[in-house]
Structure formats: structure tokens, C-alpha cells
CSV table of N, CA and C in Angstrom, one decimal:
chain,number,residue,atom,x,y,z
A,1,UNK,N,0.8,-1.2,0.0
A,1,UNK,CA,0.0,0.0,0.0
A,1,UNK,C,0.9,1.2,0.0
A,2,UNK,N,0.7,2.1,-1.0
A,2,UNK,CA,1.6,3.5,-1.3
A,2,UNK,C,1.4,4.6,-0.3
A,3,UNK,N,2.5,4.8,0.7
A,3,UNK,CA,2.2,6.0,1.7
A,3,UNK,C,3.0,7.0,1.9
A,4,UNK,N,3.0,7.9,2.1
A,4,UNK,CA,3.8,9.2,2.4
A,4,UNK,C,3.3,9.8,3.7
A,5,UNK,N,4.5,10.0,4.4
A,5,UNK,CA,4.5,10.8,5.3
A,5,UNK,C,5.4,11.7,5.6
A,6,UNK,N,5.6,12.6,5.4
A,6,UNK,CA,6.6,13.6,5.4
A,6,UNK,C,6.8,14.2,6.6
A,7,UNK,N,7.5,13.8,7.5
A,7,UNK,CA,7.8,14.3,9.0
A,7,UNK,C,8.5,15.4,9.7
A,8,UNK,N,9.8,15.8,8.6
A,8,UNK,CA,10.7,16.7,9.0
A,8,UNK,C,10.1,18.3,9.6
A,9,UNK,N,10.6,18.6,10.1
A,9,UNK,CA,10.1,20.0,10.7
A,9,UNK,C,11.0,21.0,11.7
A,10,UNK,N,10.6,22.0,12.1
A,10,UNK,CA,11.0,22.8,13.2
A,10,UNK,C,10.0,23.2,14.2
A,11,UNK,N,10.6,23.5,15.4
A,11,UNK,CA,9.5,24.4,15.9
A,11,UNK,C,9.9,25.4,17.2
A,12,UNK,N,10.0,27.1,17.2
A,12,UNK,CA,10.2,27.5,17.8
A,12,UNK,C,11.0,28.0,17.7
A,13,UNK,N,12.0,27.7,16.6
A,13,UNK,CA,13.4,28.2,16.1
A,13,UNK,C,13.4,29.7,16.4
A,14,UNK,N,14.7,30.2,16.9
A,14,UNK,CA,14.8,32.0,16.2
A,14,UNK,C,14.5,32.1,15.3
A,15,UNK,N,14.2,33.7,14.9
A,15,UNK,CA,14.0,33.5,13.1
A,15,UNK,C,15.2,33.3,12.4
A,16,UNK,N,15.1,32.6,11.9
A,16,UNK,CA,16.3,32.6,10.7
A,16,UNK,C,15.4,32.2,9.0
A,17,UNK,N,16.3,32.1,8.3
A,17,UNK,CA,16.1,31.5,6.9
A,17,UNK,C,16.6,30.2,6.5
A,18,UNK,N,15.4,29.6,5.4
A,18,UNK,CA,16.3,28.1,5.0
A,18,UNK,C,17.2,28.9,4.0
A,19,UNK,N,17.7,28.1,2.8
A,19,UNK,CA,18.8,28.1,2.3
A,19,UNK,C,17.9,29.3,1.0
A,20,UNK,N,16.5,28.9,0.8
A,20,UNK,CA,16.3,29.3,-0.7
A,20,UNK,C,15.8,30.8,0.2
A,21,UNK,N,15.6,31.1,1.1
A,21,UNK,CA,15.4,32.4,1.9
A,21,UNK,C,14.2,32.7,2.5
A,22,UNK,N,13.1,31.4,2.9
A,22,UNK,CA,12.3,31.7,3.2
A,22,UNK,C,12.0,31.1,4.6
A,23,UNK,N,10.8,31.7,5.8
A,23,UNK,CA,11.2,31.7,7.4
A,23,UNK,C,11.1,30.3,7.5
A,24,UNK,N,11.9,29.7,8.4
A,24,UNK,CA,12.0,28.4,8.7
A,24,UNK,C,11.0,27.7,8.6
A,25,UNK,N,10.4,28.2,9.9
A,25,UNK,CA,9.1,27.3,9.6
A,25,UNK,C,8.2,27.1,8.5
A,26,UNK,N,8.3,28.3,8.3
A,26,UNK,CA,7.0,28.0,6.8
A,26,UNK,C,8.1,27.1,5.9
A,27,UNK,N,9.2,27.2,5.6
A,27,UNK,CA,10.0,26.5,4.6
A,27,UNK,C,9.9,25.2,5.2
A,28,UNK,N,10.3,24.7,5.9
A,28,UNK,CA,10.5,23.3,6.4
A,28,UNK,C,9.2,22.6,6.8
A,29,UNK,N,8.3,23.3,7.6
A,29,UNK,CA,7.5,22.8,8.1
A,29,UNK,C,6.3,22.7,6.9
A,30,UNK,N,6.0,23.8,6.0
A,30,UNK,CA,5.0,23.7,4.7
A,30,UNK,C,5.2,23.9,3.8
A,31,UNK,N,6.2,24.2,3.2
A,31,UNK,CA,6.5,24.7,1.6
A,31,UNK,C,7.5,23.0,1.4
A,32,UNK,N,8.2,22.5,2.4
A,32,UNK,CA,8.8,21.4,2.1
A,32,UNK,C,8.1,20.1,1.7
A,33,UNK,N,6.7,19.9,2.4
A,33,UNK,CA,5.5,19.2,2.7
A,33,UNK,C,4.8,19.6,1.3
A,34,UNK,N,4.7,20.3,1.2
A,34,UNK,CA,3.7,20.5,-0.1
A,34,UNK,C,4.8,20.1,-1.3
A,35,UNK,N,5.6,20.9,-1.3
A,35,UNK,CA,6.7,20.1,-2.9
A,35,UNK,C,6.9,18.8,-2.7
A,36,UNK,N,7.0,18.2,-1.5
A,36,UNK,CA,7.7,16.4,-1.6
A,36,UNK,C,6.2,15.9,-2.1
A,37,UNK,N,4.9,16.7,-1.2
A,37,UNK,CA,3.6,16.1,-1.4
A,37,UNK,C,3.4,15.7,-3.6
A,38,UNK,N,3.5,17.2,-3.7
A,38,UNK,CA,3.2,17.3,-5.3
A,38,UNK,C,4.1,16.7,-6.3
A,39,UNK,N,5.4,16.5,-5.6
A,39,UNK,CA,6.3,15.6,-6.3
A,39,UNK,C,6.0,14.6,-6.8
A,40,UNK,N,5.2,13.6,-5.8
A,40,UNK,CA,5.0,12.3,-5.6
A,40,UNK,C,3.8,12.0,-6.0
A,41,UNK,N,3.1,12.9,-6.0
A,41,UNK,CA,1.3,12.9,-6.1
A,41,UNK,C,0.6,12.1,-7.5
A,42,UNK,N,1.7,12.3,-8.7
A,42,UNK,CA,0.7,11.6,-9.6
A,42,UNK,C,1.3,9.9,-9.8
A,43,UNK,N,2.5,9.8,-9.2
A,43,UNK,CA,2.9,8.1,-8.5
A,43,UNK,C,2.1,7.9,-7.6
A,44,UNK,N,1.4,8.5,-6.3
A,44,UNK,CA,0.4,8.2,-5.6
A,44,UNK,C,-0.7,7.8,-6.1
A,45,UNK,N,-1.3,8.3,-7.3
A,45,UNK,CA,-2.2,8.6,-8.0
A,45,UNK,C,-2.5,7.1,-8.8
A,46,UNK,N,-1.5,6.9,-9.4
A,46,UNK,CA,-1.0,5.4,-10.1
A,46,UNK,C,-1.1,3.9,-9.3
A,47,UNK,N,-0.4,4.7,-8.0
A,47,UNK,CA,-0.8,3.4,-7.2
A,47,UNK,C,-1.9,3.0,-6.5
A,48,UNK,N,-2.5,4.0,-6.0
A,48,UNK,CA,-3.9,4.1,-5.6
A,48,UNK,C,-5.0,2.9,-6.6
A,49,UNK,N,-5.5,2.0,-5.8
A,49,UNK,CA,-6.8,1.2,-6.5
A,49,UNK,C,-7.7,1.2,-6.1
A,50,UNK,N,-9.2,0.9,-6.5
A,50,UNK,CA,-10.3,1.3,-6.3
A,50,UNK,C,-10.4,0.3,-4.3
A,51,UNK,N,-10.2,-0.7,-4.0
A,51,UNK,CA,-10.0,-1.8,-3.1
A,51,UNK,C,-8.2,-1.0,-2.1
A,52,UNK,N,-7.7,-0.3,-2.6
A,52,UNK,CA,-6.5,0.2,-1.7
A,52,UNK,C,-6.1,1.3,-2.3
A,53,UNK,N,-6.2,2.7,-1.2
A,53,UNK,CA,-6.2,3.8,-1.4
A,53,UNK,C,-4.3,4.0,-1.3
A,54,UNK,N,-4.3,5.2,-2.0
A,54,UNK,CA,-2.7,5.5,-1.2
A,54,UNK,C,-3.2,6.3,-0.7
A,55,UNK,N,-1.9,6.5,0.0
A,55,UNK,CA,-2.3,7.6,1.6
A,55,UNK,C,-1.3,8.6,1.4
A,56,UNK,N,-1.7,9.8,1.8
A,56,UNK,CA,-1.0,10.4,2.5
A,56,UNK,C,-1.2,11.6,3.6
A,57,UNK,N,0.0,11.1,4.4
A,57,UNK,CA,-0.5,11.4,6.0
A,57,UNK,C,0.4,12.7,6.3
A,58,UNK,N,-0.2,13.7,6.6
A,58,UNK,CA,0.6,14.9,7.1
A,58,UNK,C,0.9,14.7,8.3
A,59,UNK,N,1.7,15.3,9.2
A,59,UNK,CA,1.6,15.6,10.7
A,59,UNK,C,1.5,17.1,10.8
A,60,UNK,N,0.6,17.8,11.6
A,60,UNK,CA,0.7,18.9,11.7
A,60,UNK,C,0.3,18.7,14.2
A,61,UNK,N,-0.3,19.7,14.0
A,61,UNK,CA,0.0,20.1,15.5
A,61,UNK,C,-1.5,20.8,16.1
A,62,UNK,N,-1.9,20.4,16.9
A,62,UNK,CA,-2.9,21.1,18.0
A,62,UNK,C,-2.8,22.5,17.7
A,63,UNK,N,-1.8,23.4,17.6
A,63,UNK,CA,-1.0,24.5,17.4
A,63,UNK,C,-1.8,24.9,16.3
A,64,UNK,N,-2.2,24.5,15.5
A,64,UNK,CA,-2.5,25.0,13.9
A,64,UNK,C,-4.0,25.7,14.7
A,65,UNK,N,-4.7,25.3,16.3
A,65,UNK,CA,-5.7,25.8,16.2
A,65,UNK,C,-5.7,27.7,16.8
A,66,UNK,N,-4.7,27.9,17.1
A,66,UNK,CA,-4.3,29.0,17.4
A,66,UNK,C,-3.4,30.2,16.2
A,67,UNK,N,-3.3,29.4,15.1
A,67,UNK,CA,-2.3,29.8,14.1
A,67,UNK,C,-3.5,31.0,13.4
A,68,UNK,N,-3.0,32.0,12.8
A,68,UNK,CA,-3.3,32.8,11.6
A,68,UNK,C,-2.4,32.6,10.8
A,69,UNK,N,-3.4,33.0,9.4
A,69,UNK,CA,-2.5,32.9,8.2
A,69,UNK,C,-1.9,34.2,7.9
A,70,UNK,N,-1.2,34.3,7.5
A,70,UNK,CA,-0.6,35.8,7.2
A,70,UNK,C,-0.2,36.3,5.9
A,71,UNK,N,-1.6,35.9,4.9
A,71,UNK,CA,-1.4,35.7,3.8
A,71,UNK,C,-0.4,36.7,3.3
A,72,UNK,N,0.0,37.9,3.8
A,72,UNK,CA,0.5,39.5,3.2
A,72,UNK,C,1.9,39.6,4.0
A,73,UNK,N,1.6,38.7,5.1
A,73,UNK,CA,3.3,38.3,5.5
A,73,UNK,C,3.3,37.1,5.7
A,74,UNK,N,3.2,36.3,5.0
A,74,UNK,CA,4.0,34.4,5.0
A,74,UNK,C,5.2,34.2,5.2
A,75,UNK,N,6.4,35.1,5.0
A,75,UNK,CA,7.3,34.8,5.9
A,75,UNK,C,7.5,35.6,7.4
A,76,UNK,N,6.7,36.1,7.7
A,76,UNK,CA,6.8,36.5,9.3
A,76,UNK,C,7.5,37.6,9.3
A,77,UNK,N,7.8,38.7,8.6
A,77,UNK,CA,8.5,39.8,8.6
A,77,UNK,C,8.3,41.1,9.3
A,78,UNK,N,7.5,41.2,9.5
A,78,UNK,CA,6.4,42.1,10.1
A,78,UNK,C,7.0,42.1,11.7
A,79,UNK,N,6.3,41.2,12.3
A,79,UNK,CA,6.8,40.9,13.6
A,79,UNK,C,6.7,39.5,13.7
A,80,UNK,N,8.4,39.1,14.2
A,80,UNK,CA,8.7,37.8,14.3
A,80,UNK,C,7.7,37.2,15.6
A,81,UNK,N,7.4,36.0,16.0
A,81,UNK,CA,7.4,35.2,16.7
A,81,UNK,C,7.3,34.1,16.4
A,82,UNK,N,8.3,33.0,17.2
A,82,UNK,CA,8.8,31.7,17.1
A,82,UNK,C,7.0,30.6,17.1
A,83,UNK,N,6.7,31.1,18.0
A,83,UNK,CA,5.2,30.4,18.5
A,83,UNK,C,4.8,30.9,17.3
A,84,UNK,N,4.0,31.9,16.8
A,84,UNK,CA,3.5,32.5,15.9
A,84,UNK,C,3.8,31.7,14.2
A,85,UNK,N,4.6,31.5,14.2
A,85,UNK,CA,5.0,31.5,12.9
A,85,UNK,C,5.1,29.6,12.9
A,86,UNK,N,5.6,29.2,13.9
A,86,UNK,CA,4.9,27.4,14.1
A,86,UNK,C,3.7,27.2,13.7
A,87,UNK,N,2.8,27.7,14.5
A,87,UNK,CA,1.3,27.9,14.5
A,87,UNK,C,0.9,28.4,12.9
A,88,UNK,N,1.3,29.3,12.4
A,88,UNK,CA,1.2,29.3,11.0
A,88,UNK,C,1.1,28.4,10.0
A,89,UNK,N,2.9,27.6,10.5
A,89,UNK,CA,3.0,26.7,9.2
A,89,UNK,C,2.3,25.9,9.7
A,90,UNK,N,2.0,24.7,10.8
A,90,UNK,CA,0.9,24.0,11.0
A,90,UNK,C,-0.5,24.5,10.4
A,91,UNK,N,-1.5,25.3,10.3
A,91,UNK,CA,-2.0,25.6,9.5
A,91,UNK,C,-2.3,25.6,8.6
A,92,UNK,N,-1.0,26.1,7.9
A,92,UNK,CA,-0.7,25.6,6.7
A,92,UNK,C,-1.0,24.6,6.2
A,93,UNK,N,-0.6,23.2,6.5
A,93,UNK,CA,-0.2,22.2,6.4
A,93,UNK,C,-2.1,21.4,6.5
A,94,UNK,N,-2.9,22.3,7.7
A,94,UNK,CA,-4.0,21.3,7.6
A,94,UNK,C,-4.6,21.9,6.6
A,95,UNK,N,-4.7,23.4,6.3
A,95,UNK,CA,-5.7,23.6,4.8
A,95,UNK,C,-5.5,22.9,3.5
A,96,UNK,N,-3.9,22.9,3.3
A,96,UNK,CA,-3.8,22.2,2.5
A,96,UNK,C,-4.0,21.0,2.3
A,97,UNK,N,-3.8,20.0,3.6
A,97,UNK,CA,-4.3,18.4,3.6
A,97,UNK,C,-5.7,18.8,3.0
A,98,UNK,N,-6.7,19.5,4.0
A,98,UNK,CA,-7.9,19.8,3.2
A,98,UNK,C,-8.1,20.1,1.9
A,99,UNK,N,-8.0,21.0,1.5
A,99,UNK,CA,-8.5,21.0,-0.2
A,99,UNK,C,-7.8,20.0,-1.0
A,100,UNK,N,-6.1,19.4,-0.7
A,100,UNK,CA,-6.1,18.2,-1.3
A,100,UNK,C,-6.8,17.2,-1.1
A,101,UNK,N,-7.6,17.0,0.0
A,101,UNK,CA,-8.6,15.7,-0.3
A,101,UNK,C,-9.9,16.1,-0.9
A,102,UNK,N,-9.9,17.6,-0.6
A,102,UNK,CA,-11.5,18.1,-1.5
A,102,UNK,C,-11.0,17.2,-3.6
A,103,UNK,N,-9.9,18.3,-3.7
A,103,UNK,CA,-9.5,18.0,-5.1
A,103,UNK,C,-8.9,16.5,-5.5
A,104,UNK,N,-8.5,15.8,-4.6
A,104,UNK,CA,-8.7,14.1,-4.7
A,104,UNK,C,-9.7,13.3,-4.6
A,105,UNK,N,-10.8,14.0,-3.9
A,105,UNK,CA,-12.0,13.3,-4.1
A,105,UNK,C,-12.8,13.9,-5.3
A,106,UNK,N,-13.1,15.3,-5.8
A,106,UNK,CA,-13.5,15.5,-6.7
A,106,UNK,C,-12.7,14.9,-7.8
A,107,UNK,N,-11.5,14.5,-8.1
A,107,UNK,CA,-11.0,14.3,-9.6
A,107,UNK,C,-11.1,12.4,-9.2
A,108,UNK,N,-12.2,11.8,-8.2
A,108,UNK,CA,-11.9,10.5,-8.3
A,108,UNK,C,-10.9,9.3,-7.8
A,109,UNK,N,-10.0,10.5,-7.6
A,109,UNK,CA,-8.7,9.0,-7.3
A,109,UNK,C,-8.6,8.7,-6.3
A,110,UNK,N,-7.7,7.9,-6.5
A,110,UNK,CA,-7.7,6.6,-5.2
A,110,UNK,C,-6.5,6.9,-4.4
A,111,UNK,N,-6.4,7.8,-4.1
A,111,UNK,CA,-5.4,8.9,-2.8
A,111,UNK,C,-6.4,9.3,-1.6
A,112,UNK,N,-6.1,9.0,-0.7
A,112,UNK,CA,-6.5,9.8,0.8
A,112,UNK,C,-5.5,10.6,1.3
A,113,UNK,N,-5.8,12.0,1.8
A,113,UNK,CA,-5.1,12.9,2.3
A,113,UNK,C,-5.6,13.1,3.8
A,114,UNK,N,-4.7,12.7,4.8
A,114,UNK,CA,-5.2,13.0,6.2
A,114,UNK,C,-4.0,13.9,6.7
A,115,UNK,N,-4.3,14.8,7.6
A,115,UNK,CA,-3.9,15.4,8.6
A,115,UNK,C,-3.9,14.8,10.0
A,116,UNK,N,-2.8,14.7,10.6
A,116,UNK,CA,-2.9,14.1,12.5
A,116,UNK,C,-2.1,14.8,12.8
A,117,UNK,N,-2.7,14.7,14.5
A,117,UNK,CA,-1.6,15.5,15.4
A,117,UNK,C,-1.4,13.9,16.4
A,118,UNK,N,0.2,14.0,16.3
A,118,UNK,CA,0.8,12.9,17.0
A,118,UNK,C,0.1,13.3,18.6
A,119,UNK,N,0.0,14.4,19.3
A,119,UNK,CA,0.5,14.4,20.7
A,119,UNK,C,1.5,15.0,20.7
A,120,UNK,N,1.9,14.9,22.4
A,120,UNK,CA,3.2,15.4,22.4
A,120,UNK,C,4.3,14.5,22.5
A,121,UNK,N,5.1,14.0,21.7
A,121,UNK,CA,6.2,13.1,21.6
A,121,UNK,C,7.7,13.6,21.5
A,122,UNK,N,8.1,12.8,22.6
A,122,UNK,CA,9.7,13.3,22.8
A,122,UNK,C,10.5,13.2,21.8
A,123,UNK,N,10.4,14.3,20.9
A,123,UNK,CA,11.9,14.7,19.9
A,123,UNK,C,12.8,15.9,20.2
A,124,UNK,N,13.7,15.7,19.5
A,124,UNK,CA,14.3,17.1,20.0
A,124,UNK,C,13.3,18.2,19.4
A,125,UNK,N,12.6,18.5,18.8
A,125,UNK,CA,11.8,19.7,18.6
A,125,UNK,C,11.8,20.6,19.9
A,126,UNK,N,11.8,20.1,20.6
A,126,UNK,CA,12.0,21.0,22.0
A,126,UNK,C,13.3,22.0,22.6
A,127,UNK,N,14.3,21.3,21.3
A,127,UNK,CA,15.8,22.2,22.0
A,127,UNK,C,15.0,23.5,22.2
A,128,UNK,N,14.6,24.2,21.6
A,128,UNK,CA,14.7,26.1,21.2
A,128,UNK,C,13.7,26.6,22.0
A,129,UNK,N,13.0,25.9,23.2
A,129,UNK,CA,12.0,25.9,24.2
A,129,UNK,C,12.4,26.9,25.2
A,130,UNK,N,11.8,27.8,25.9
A,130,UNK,CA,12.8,28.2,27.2
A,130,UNK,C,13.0,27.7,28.1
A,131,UNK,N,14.4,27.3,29.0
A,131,UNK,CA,14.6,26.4,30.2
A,131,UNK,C,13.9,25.8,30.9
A,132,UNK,N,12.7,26.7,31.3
A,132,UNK,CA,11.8,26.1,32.7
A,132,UNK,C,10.7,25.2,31.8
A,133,UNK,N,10.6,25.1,30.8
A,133,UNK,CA,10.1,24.2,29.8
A,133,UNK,C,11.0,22.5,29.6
A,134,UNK,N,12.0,22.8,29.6
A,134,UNK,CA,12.9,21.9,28.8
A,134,UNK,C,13.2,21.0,30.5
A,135,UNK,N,13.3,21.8,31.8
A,135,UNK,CA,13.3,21.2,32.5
A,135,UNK,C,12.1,20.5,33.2
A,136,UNK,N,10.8,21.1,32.8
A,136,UNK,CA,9.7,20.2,32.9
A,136,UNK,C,9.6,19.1,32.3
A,137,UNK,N,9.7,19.4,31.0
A,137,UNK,CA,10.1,18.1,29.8
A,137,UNK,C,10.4,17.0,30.5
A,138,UNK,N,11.9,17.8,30.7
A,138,UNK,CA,12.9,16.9,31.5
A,138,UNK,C,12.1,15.4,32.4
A,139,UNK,N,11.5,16.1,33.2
A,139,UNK,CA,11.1,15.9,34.5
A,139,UNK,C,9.8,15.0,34.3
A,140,UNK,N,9.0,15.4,32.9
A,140,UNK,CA,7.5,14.7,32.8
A,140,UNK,C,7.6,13.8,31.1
A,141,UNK,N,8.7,13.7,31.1
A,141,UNK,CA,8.5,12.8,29.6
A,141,UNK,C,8.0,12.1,29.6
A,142,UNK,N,8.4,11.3,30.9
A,142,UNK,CA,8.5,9.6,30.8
A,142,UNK,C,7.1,9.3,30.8
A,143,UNK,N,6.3,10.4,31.9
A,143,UNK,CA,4.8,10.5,31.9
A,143,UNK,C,3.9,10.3,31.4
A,144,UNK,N,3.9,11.8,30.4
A,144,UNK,CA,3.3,12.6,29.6
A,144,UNK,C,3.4,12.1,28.5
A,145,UNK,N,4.8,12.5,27.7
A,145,UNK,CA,5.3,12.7,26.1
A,145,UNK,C,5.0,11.3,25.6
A,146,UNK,N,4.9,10.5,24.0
A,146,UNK,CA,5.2,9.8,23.2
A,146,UNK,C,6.2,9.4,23.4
């Protein structure tokens, strides 16, 4: 069964830039998601059968429900924030699952597009957290976290 899941991400980073110049998060977390997605999409498309869908599975974040889009600033220029601009690209990431499954179910094929939020699971995504965070982390992983 054909699946995609594109996992890589940031969150919380200073601002900085990826390489082609755009804010991290939106680059990595949604502009990277969407090109590997469309890359792959009409091989998804091929493999997909009426009896076995392909899939593909976004991860985005609880976060996306607090996110604005900023259509007139998508790279965060205006005024940075780390939280802010997470919350963004997650966002991101669930409209677009959405209307790709609108535009996969209207054109028929045998692709499913889902959106999930893991939870909270221990990866380093957490380095760029501030301290009294990282030491609660610390302290409640084993708990709490994935």
C-alpha cells in the first residue's frame, strides 16, 4: 500500500532563513510538505486502486488551532514570533491536507489525504523551548510525552 509521510520540521526556532530564503518554519514545516507532497502525487495517484487507497499522511499540530495565516506576510516579517509562525505553518499544512482531499475526491482518485496531530512526543523539537520548559520536559516525559 503506497504512503507518504513527510515528517521533518522545526519548531520554535529564532528567526532565521532556510537556504532558498524563506522563514523556517513556513520553509520546512510547509513549503517542504507541499513540494515532496506534489512531487510524488501523480505516483500516488497510479498506485492508488479502487480496493487500496494511497495515503497520505501529514503531521501537523494542536498548534495549527491558534495559528493565523498571514497571507501579506507568510514569511513573518512584520513581527517575528517563534510560537506564531509554528502555529502558521501548521496551519498551513492542515488547509492544504484539506482542499487536497477536496481536489482528490472531486477528480476520483484513489489517494486519501489525512492530517494528524501525534500528541506530544519526545523529539528534540523541543531544543529552542525556554529552560523552565525543557526542565519540565525533563522531568515529565516519561509521563506525559510519546
Amino acid at each position: 500500500l503506497p504512503l507518504l509521510v513527510p515528517t521533518a520540521g522545526v519548531m520554535l526556532v529564532p528567526e532565521r532563513k532556510t537556504e532558498d530564503g524563506f522563514e523556517e518554519h513556513f520553509g520546512l514545516n510547509y513549503l517542504g510538505h507541499f513540494l515532496l507532497t506534489n512531487l510524488l502525487l501523480d505516483m500516488l495517484k497510479q498506485s492508488g486502486t479502487h480496493s487500496h487507497n494511497a495515503r497520505i499522511i501529514t503531521v501537523s499540530s494542536a498548534t495549527h488551532y491558534v495559528g493565523k495565516l498571514h497571507l501579506n506576510d507568510l514569511q513573518s516579517r512584520c513581527s517575528y514570533s517563534p510560537h506564531g509562525a509554528y502555529a502558521q505553518s501548521k496551519l498551513a499544512l492542515v488547509l492544504f491536507t484539506y482542499r487536497l482531499q477536496h481536489l482528490l475526491t472531486a477528480n476520483g482518485s484513489h489517494v486519501t489525504a489525512n492530517v494528524v496531530d501525534p500528541g506530544v512526543v519526545n523529539t528534540e523539537l523541543y531544543k529552542h523551548v525556554f529552560w523552565v520548559v525543557k526542565v519540565a520536559k525533563w522531568m515529565t516525559a516519561w509521563l506525559f510525552f510519546k
